[in-house]
Amino acid sequence: MAPYTNIPLSPAELSYLHTSLSSTPAIRPDGRRPTDFRTLTAESDILPSANGSARICFADGTEAVVGVKAEIEKSSKSIVRHVAHGEDGQEHSDESKGHGEDAWLQISVDVPGLRDDDALPVFLAAMVSEALLADGELKNRLYINSRFHWRLYVDVLLLSPPLSYPLPLLSLTIHLALLNTRLPALVSQGDEDPLFNDDWAAATPLYPHHNNKNPPITLLVMAVGGNAFYDPSREELAVADAVLAISVTRLQSSSSLQIVSIRTVDPPSRLTASGVPKDLIAGNASANAMEARVRREKDEGMAVWRPPRGGLKRALIAQITKNVLSDGVVNDILDALVKVNG
Amino acid sequence: MEYVSPEGLRLDGRRPMEMRQIRGEIGAVAKADGSAVFEMGNTKVIAAVYGPREVQNRSQQISDQALVRCEYSMANFSTGDRMRRPKGDRRSTEISLVIRQTMEACIMTHLMPRSQIDIFVQVLQADGGTRSACINAATLALADAGIPMRDLVTSCSAGYLNSTPLLDLNYVEDSAGGPDVTVGILAKMDKVTLLQMDAKLPMDIFENVMQLATEGCKAVAQCIQEVLLENSKKLEYQRGP
């Protein structure tokens, strides 16, 4: 992801933030607990002409609108043959409803001031669709019969220029829009040309309410020292040791959670300038450049700010993933979004 | 095709001189200096204004007036069939220019030299009359941003189908290929800042149609004034005594 280099913080401020975030208990600049989210405004079903739509506004002023549109498309020949083969073969049982293809879901992200083919929008679209396709649930719902399928277009509009990583915003808005999405009810049966009920009130939701299964959401979790934080703000990201983008979905049978994908995100903290120890600048001209560099490398206790290097400890990743599944934050978010949809 | 029935009703049940329902709302984008949503029937537009602020590209700076920029874009999901719209295509460039020139006519640019005002208009739902809706939304957003203006610019379209002048065309009427007059006026000063027409019309009929569109603009102006007044009352109430 294209990094944000314009961090308006000095090495001293960065060091202060890092120290307070890595102390136990951690102190966040806005007084939140590590698991707290900032307030957000969400509304769904804002566009009558789309199959599903949602708008979410985050506390830092970033805002996204998502419109979902579905179109009928003829499946290519290869699928027809594949299905015919499956019907006289043995693997019929769980394949009859499982013929989704990744290409049936198309996501585009529109960021103001950036071109369509810039790195950021393309990367964001790929990352979001990766999570949505990971559990195979969505694409299988787009299957109508062996000759036809739905093509789902998910168009994301960011209304404000991105201040920090807009991934959670996009993911939550897409989640809400997909919950809100309805497809016309099918009247025809089997492999006939599909015919639909033209009554919109009879349309079936893409994710039925009685069914506990939800589209996955992607959250950013930031690690500083031994602490992990949800929903990091821009200032917090500036001192992150590591940032993980974790996609979580809720299983149908029980209400237990499942991680569908994890990615590490290059934090903007790596681009910050490191500080210089006081005794190296205050009139002590004897120290040469070589010595200064050695001193800086050996500065284990982080007396001055130094951009984080290297990766994340494996134990910490394990800890974070375990917490994401068990601490109830994700369940709270999913429940809240279901309530928004009404 | 019959666009006006013998009983004098249009396809969506309106009378020829009737507008669609209009609705304006201020403050839709939290981060912007001024923002507004404007709806005309099923057409829904969101506008955000940033500025006056420092000019980003120094070579574009004007020493005696403000630089006004406008970006119009249409969401992929805004029309009936979903369409892929690359940024900066011919149509959106043209409408950006139209909106910019119309808004420039009312902004007192000489009061803000060496600064820049950005207007972003995004069409969320398109059902005819998008450029009118964009201009109306931009006016509301500029007023919300507190940018000094000579007057409120409002816009409305009118057409001529089945030998009848029709006010505020929707998408079906717009795509009939008949004459389509879009007018933008400074409501109180009674001056025209925008006049566009597709196809041809005889002079005497054109005057009627334009008159109708101007009446529409005045109705929109009244609505916008009410929205602004309501917003000012709300702000005053929030500020307290």
Tab-separated table of N, CA, C and O in Angstrom, chain B residues 111-190:
chain	number	residue	atom	x	y	z
B	111	LEU	N	-12.672	38.705	-3.649
B	111	LEU	CA	-12.450	38.887	-2.201
B	111	LEU	C	-11.428	37.891	-1.658
B	111	LEU	O	-10.968	38.028	-0.535
B	112	MET	N	-11.111	36.867	-2.441
B	112	MET	CA	-10.223	35.812	-1.944
B	112	MET	C	-9.071	35.584	-2.917
B	112	MET	O	-8.961	34.507	-3.507
B	113	PRO	N	-8.221	36.609	-3.116
B	113	PRO	CA	-7.132	36.417	-4.080
B	113	PRO	C	-6.141	35.363	-3.595
B	113	PRO	O	-6.031	35.110	-2.390
B	114	ARG	N	-5.441	34.757	-4.537
B	114	ARG	CA	-4.403	33.750	-4.264
B	114	ARG	C	-4.911	32.582	-3.412
B	114	ARG	O	-4.191	32.070	-2.571
B	115	SER	N	-6.171	32.204	-3.604
B	115	SER	CA	-6.656	31.033	-2.879
B	115	SER	C	-7.456	30.146	-3.837
B	115	SER	O	-7.681	30.524	-4.984
B	116	GLN	N	-7.868	29.024	-3.308
B	116	GLN	CA	-8.489	28.021	-4.178
B	116	GLN	C	-9.747	27.478	-3.530
B	116	GLN	O	-9.790	27.243	-2.319
B	117	ILE	N	-10.771	27.261	-4.321
B	117	ILE	CA	-12.018	26.668	-3.830
B	117	ILE	C	-12.279	25.418	-4.667
B	117	ILE	O	-12.298	25.492	-5.892
B	118	ASP	N	-12.438	24.294	-3.988
B	118	ASP	CA	-12.695	23.046	-4.708
B	118	ASP	C	-14.141	22.615	-4.505
B	118	ASP	O	-14.618	22.594	-3.371
B	119	ILE	N	-14.793	22.284	-5.588
B	119	ILE	CA	-16.168	21.785	-5.509
B	119	ILE	C	-16.178	20.363	-6.072
B	119	ILE	O	-15.783	20.153	-7.214
B	120	PHE	N	-16.583	19.413	-5.228
B	120	PHE	CA	-16.706	18.031	-5.705
B	120	PHE	C	-18.191	17.683	-5.751
B	120	PHE	O	-18.880	17.810	-4.746
B	121	VAL	N	-18.663	17.272	-6.911
B	121	VAL	CA	-20.065	16.845	-7.017
B	121	VAL	C	-20.099	15.396	-7.450
B	121	VAL	O	-19.414	14.995	-8.387
B	122	GLN	N	-20.886	14.633	-6.738
B	122	GLN	CA	-20.959	13.200	-7.000
B	122	GLN	C	-22.423	12.824	-7.213
B	122	GLN	O	-23.255	13.095	-6.351
B	123	VAL	N	-22.735	12.229	-8.344
B	123	VAL	CA	-24.107	11.803	-8.611
B	123	VAL	C	-24.290	10.396	-8.039
B	123	VAL	O	-23.599	9.473	-8.444
B	124	LEU	N	-25.175	10.261	-7.066
B	124	LEU	CA	-25.421	8.948	-6.469
B	124	LEU	C	-26.521	8.223	-7.225
B	124	LEU	O	-26.524	7.002	-7.325
B	125	GLN	N	-27.473	8.996	-7.721
B	125	GLN	CA	-28.574	8.392	-8.445
B	125	GLN	C	-28.976	9.330	-9.574
B	125	GLN	O	-29.170	10.514	-9.323
B	126	ALA	N	-29.045	8.821	-10.789
B	126	ALA	CA	-29.325	9.677	-11.932
B	126	ALA	C	-30.678	9.343	-12.532
B	126	ALA	O	-30.958	8.192	-12.844
B	127	ASP	N	-31.544	10.353	-12.636
B	127	ASP	CA	-32.827	10.162	-13.309
B	127	ASP	C	-33.174	11.444	-14.054
B	127	ASP	O	-34.213	12.036	-13.844
B	128	GLY	N	-32.268	11.900	-14.884
B	128	GLY	CA	-32.505	13.123	-15.638
B	128	GLY	C	-32.232	14.365	-14.814
B	128	GLY	O	-32.389	14.369	-13.604
B	129	GLY	N	-31.803	15.421	-15.485
B	129	GLY	CA	-31.563	16.685	-14.796
B	129	GLY	C	-30.407	16.644	-13.821
B	129	GLY	O	-30.432	17.330	-12.799
B	130	THR	N	-29.366	15.819	-14.120
B	130	THR	CA	-28.255	15.751	-13.161
B	130	THR	C	-27.502	17.073	-13.075
B	130	THR	O	-27.084	17.463	-12.009
B	131	ARG	N	-27.332	17.759	-14.225
B	131	ARG	CA	-26.529	18.981	-14.101
B	131	ARG	C	-27.259	20.061	-13.323
B	131	ARG	O	-26.636	20.796	-12.569
B	132	SER	N	-28.585	20.122	-13.450
B	132	SER	CA	-29.342	21.066	-12.621
B	132	SER	C	-29.184	20.717	-11.149
B	132	SER	O	-28.894	21.585	-10.320
B	133	ALA	N	-29.364	19.446	-10.835
B	133	ALA	CA	-29.262	19.012	-9.436
B	133	ALA	C	-27.871	19.304	-8.894
B	133	ALA	O	-27.722	19.716	-7.735
B	134	CYS	N	-26.834	19.111	-9.738
B	134	CYS	CA	-25.455	19.367	-9.304
B	134	CYS	C	-25.269	20.833	-8.968
B	134	CYS	O	-24.633	21.181	-7.964
B	135	ILE	N	-25.794	21.713	-9.811
B	135	ILE	CA	-25.636	23.151	-9.571
B	135	ILE	C	-26.359	23.547	-8.279
B	135	ILE	O	-25.825	24.290	-7.451
B	136	ASN	N	-27.557	23.025	-8.083
B	136	ASN	CA	-28.297	23.344	-6.868
B	136	ASN	C	-27.575	22.832	-5.621
B	136	ASN	O	-27.499	23.529	-4.606
B	137	ALA	N	-27.024	21.621	-5.720
B	137	ALA	CA	-26.291	21.062	-4.580
B	137	ALA	C	-25.042	21.888	-4.303
B	137	ALA	O	-24.714	22.169	-3.146
B	138	ALA	N	-24.340	22.303	-5.379
B	138	ALA	CA	-23.126	23.092	-5.210
B	138	ALA	C	-23.435	24.432	-4.551
B	138	ALA	O	-22.681	24.906	-3.693
B	139	THR	N	-24.570	25.049	-4.923
B	139	THR	CA	-24.971	26.321	-4.302
B	139	THR	C	-25.162	26.151	-2.796
B	139	THR	O	-24.649	26.935	-1.999
B	140	LEU	N	-25.876	25.089	-2.435
B	140	LEU	CA	-26.122	24.831	-1.012
B	140	LEU	C	-24.805	24.603	-0.269
B	140	LEU	O	-24.597	25.134	0.821
B	141	ALA	N	-23.907	23.826	-0.897
B	141	ALA	CA	-22.642	23.514	-0.243
B	141	ALA	C	-21.775	24.766	-0.097
B	141	ALA	O	-21.124	24.965	0.930
B	142	LEU	N	-21.771	25.613	-1.126
B	142	LEU	CA	-20.994	26.859	-1.053
B	142	LEU	C	-21.535	27.755	0.055
B	142	LEU	O	-20.773	28.373	0.804
B	143	ALA	N	-22.873	27.818	0.162
B	143	ALA	CA	-23.476	28.635	1.211
B	143	ALA	C	-23.117	28.067	2.579
B	143	ALA	O	-22.818	28.816	3.519
B	144	ASP	N	-23.093	26.743	2.687
B	144	ASP	CA	-22.747	26.094	3.949
B	144	ASP	C	-21.294	26.382	4.319
B	144	ASP	O	-20.959	26.550	5.484
B	145	ALA	N	-20.423	26.466	3.302
B	145	ALA	CA	-19.013	26.741	3.557
B	145	ALA	C	-18.784	28.208	3.900
B	145	ALA	O	-17.674	28.601	4.265
B	146	GLY	N	-19.817	29.044	3.766
B	146	GLY	CA	-19.678	30.454	4.093
B	146	GLY	C	-18.871	31.239	3.075
B	146	GLY	O	-18.216	32.219	3.420
B	147	ILE	N	-18.900	30.803	1.851
B	147	ILE	CA	-18.161	31.508	0.801
B	147	ILE	C	-19.023	32.649	0.269
B	147	ILE	O	-20.200	32.436	-0.045
B	148	PRO	N	-18.481	33.874	0.223
B	148	PRO	CA	-19.303	35.012	-0.208
B	148	PRO	C	-19.788	34.859	-1.647
B	148	PRO	O	-19.009	34.580	-2.546
B	149	MET	N	-21.101	35.037	-1.817
B	149	MET	CA	-21.690	34.888	-3.149
B	149	MET	C	-22.562	36.103	-3.445
B	149	MET	O	-23.143	36.704	-2.544
B	150	ARG	N	-22.675	36.439	-4.714
B	150	ARG	CA	-23.519	37.563	-5.120
B	150	ARG	C	-24.985	37.232	-4.879
B	150	ARG	O	-25.766	38.061	-4.453
B	151	ASP	N	-25.334	36.008	-5.173
B	151	ASP	CA	-26.725	35.572	-5.099
B	151	ASP	C	-26.720	34.048	-5.137
B	151	ASP	O	-25.692	33.440	-5.400
B	152	LEU	N	-27.864	33.444	-4.900
B	152	LEU	CA	-27.957	31.994	-5.023
B	152	LEU	C	-28.177	31.627	-6.496
B	152	LEU	O	-29.099	32.151	-7.126
B	153	VAL	N	-27.325	30.747	-7.024
B	153	VAL	CA	-27.578	30.254	-8.382
B	153	VAL	C	-28.460	29.033	-8.268
B	153	VAL	O	-28.180	28.145	-7.481
B	154	THR	N	-29.507	28.995	-9.035
B	154	THR	CA	-30.314	27.779	-9.054
B	154	THR	C	-30.532	27.387	-10.510
B	154	THR	O	-30.419	28.218	-11.403
B	155	SER	N	-30.815	26.124	-10.686
B	155	SER	CA	-30.937	25.645	-12.056
B	155	SER	C	-32.102	24.674	-12.180
B	155	SER	O	-32.469	23.997	-11.219
B	156	CYS	N	-32.682	24.638	-13.370
B	156	CYS	CA	-33.785	23.734	-13.655
B	156	CYS	C	-33.833	23.531	-15.158
B	156	CYS	O	-33.354	24.371	-15.915
B	157	SER	N	-34.399	22.415	-15.586
B	157	SER	CA	-34.469	22.176	-17.027
B	157	SER	C	-35.924	22.150	-17.470
B	157	SER	O	-36.836	21.968	-16.667
B	158	ALA	N	-36.118	22.346	-18.770
B	158	ALA	CA	-37.451	22.229	-19.349
B	158	ALA	C	-37.292	21.686	-20.762
B	158	ALA	O	-36.252	21.856	-21.378
B	159	GLY	N	-38.318	21.019	-21.242
B	159	GLY	CA	-38.247	20.445	-22.586
B	159	GLY	C	-39.516	20.703	-23.355
B	159	GLY	O	-40.436	21.360	-22.859
B	160	TYR	N	-39.565	20.194	-24.550
B	160	TYR	CA	-40.733	20.393	-25.410
B	160	TYR	C	-41.025	19.093	-26.125
B	160	TYR	O	-40.308	18.707	-27.043
B	161	LEU	N	-42.045	18.366	-25.642
B	161	LEU	CA	-42.405	17.078	-26.248
B	161	LEU	C	-43.905	17.069	-26.520
B	161	LEU	O	-44.684	17.630	-25.727
B	162	ASN	N	-44.334	16.400	-27.584
B	162	ASN	CA	-45.754	16.341	-27.966
B	162	ASN	C	-46.369	17.738	-27.995
B	162	ASN	O	-47.448	17.965	-27.438
B	163	SER	N	-45.668	18.694	-28.559
B	163	SER	CA	-46.089	20.111	-28.638
B	163	SER	C	-46.499	20.681	-27.285
B	163	SER	O	-47.402	21.501	-27.200
B	164	THR	N	-45.879	20.213	-26.232
B	164	THR	CA	-46.174	20.755	-24.912
B	164	THR	C	-44.866	21.099	-24.208
B	164	THR	O	-43.961	20.257	-24.188
B	165	PRO	N	-44.737	22.285	-23.648
B	165	PRO	CA	-43.548	22.566	-22.829
B	165	PRO	C	-43.647	21.792	-21.514
B	165	PRO	O	-44.687	21.825	-20.855
B	166	LEU	N	-42.561	21.079	-21.160
B	166	LEU	CA	-42.568	20.259	-19.944
B	166	LEU	C	-41.472	20.743	-19.001
B	166	LEU	O	-40.335	20.981	-19.422
B	167	LEU	N	-41.805	20.871	-17.731
B	167	LEU	CA	-40.829	21.333	-16.744
B	167	LEU	C	-40.122	20.138	-16.111
B	167	LEU	O	-40.765	19.113	-15.843
B	168	ASP	N	-38.807	20.282	-15.850
B	168	ASP	CA	-38.035	19.324	-15.068
B	168	ASP	C	-38.138	17.892	-15.626
B	168	ASP	O	-38.819	17.045	-15.060
B	169	LEU	N	-37.461	17.647	-16.741
B	169	LEU	CA	-37.552	16.351	-17.416
B	169	LEU	C	-36.915	15.243	-16.596
B	169	LEU	O	-35.865	15.445	-15.991
B	170	ASN	N	-37.531	14.070	-16.590
B	170	ASN	CA	-36.874	12.915	-15.988
B	170	ASN	C	-36.117	12.152	-17.066
B	170	ASN	O	-36.096	12.563	-18.225
B	171	TYR	N	-35.512	11.032	-16.694
B	171	TYR	CA	-34.608	10.356	-17.627
B	171	TYR	C	-35.303	9.923	-18.912
B	171	TYR	O	-34.772	10.098	-20.006
B	172	VAL	N	-36.524	9.373	-18.782
B	172	VAL	CA	-37.239	8.863	-19.964
B	172	VAL	C	-37.542	10.010	-20.923
B	172	VAL	O	-37.347	9.906	-22.140
B	173	GLU	N	-37.982	11.143	-20.348
B	173	GLU	CA	-38.311	12.294	-21.199
B	173	GLU	C	-37.043	12.907	-21.790
B	173	GLU	O	-37.026	13.384	-22.914
B	174	ASP	N	-35.974	12.872	-20.992
B	174	ASP	CA	-34.708	13.450	-21.422
B	174	ASP	C	-34.131	12.667	-22.601
B	174	ASP	O	-33.568	13.239	-23.530
B	175	SER	N	-34.296	11.330	-22.559
B	175	SER	CA	-33.690	10.516	-23.616
B	175	SER	C	-34.615	10.372	-24.825
B	175	SER	O	-34.340	9.606	-25.733
B	176	ALA	N	-35.730	11.131	-24.842
B	176	ALA	CA	-36.620	11.087	-25.996
B	176	ALA	C	-35.983	11.783	-27.197
B	176	ALA	O	-36.412	11.588	-28.332
B	177	GLY	N	-34.960	12.584	-26.945
B	177	GLY	CA	-34.254	13.246	-28.042
B	177	GLY	C	-34.844	14.586	-28.435
B	177	GLY	O	-34.395	15.208	-29.386
B	178	GLY	N	-35.832	15.038	-27.701
B	178	GLY	CA	-36.414	16.348	-27.997
B	178	GLY	C	-35.563	17.469	-27.432
B	178	GLY	O	-34.511	17.220	-26.854
B	179	PRO	N	-35.984	18.716	-27.639
B	179	PRO	CA	-35.222	19.841	-27.114
B	179	PRO	C	-35.199	19.806	-25.583
B	179	PRO	O	-36.194	19.446	-24.948
B	180	ASP	N	-34.057	20.164	-25.013
B	180	ASP	CA	-33.877	20.111	-23.566
B	180	ASP	C	-33.123	21.377	-23.167
B	180	ASP	O	-31.956	21.535	-23.509
B	181	VAL	N	-33.810	22.274	-22.515
B	181	VAL	CA	-33.213	23.561	-22.154
B	181	VAL	C	-32.849	23.552	-20.674
B	181	VAL	O	-33.725	23.342	-19.834
B	182	THR	N	-31.569	23.715	-20.354
B	182	THR	CA	-31.161	23.830	-18.957
B	182	THR	C	-30.810	25.290	-18.680
B	182	THR	O	-29.995	25.876	-19.384
B	183	VAL	N	-31.451	25.862	-17.681
B	183	VAL	CA	-31.242	27.276	-17.364
B	183	VAL	C	-30.697	27.392	-15.949
B	183	VAL	O	-31.121	26.666	-15.052
B	184	GLY	N	-29.740	28.271	-15.753
B	184	GLY	CA	-29.275	28.605	-14.420
B	184	GLY	C	-29.428	30.097	-14.223
B	184	GLY	O	-29.043	30.880	-15.095
B	185	ILE	N	-30.050	30.512	-13.111
B	185	ILE	CA	-30.249	31.946	-12.911
B	185	ILE	C	-29.748	32.378	-11.541
B	185	ILE	O	-29.617	31.570	-10.617
B	186	LEU	N	-29.426	33.649	-11.427
B	186	LEU	CA	-29.211	34.273	-10.130
B	186	LEU	C	-30.587	34.741	-9.688
B	186	LEU	O	-31.155	35.670	-10.273
B	187	ALA	N	-31.142	34.083	-8.674
B	187	ALA	CA	-32.574	34.191	-8.404
B	187	ALA	C	-33.043	35.629	-8.133
B	187	ALA	O	-34.009	36.078	-8.722
B	188	LYS	N	-32.343	36.340	-7.253
B	188	LYS	CA	-32.853	37.656	-6.875
B	188	LYS	C	-32.524	38.702	-7.930
B	188	LYS	O	-33.295	39.613	-8.180
B	189	MET	N	-31.336	38.568	-8.531
B	189	MET	CA	-30.913	39.567	-9.503
B	189	MET	C	-31.578	39.323	-10.859
B	189	MET	O	-31.490	40.171	-11.741
B	190	ASP	N	-32.227	38.154	-10.986
B	190	ASP	CA	-32.929	37.821	-12.218
B	190	ASP	C	-31.991	37.848	-13.427
B	190	ASP	O	-32.319	38.401	-14.476
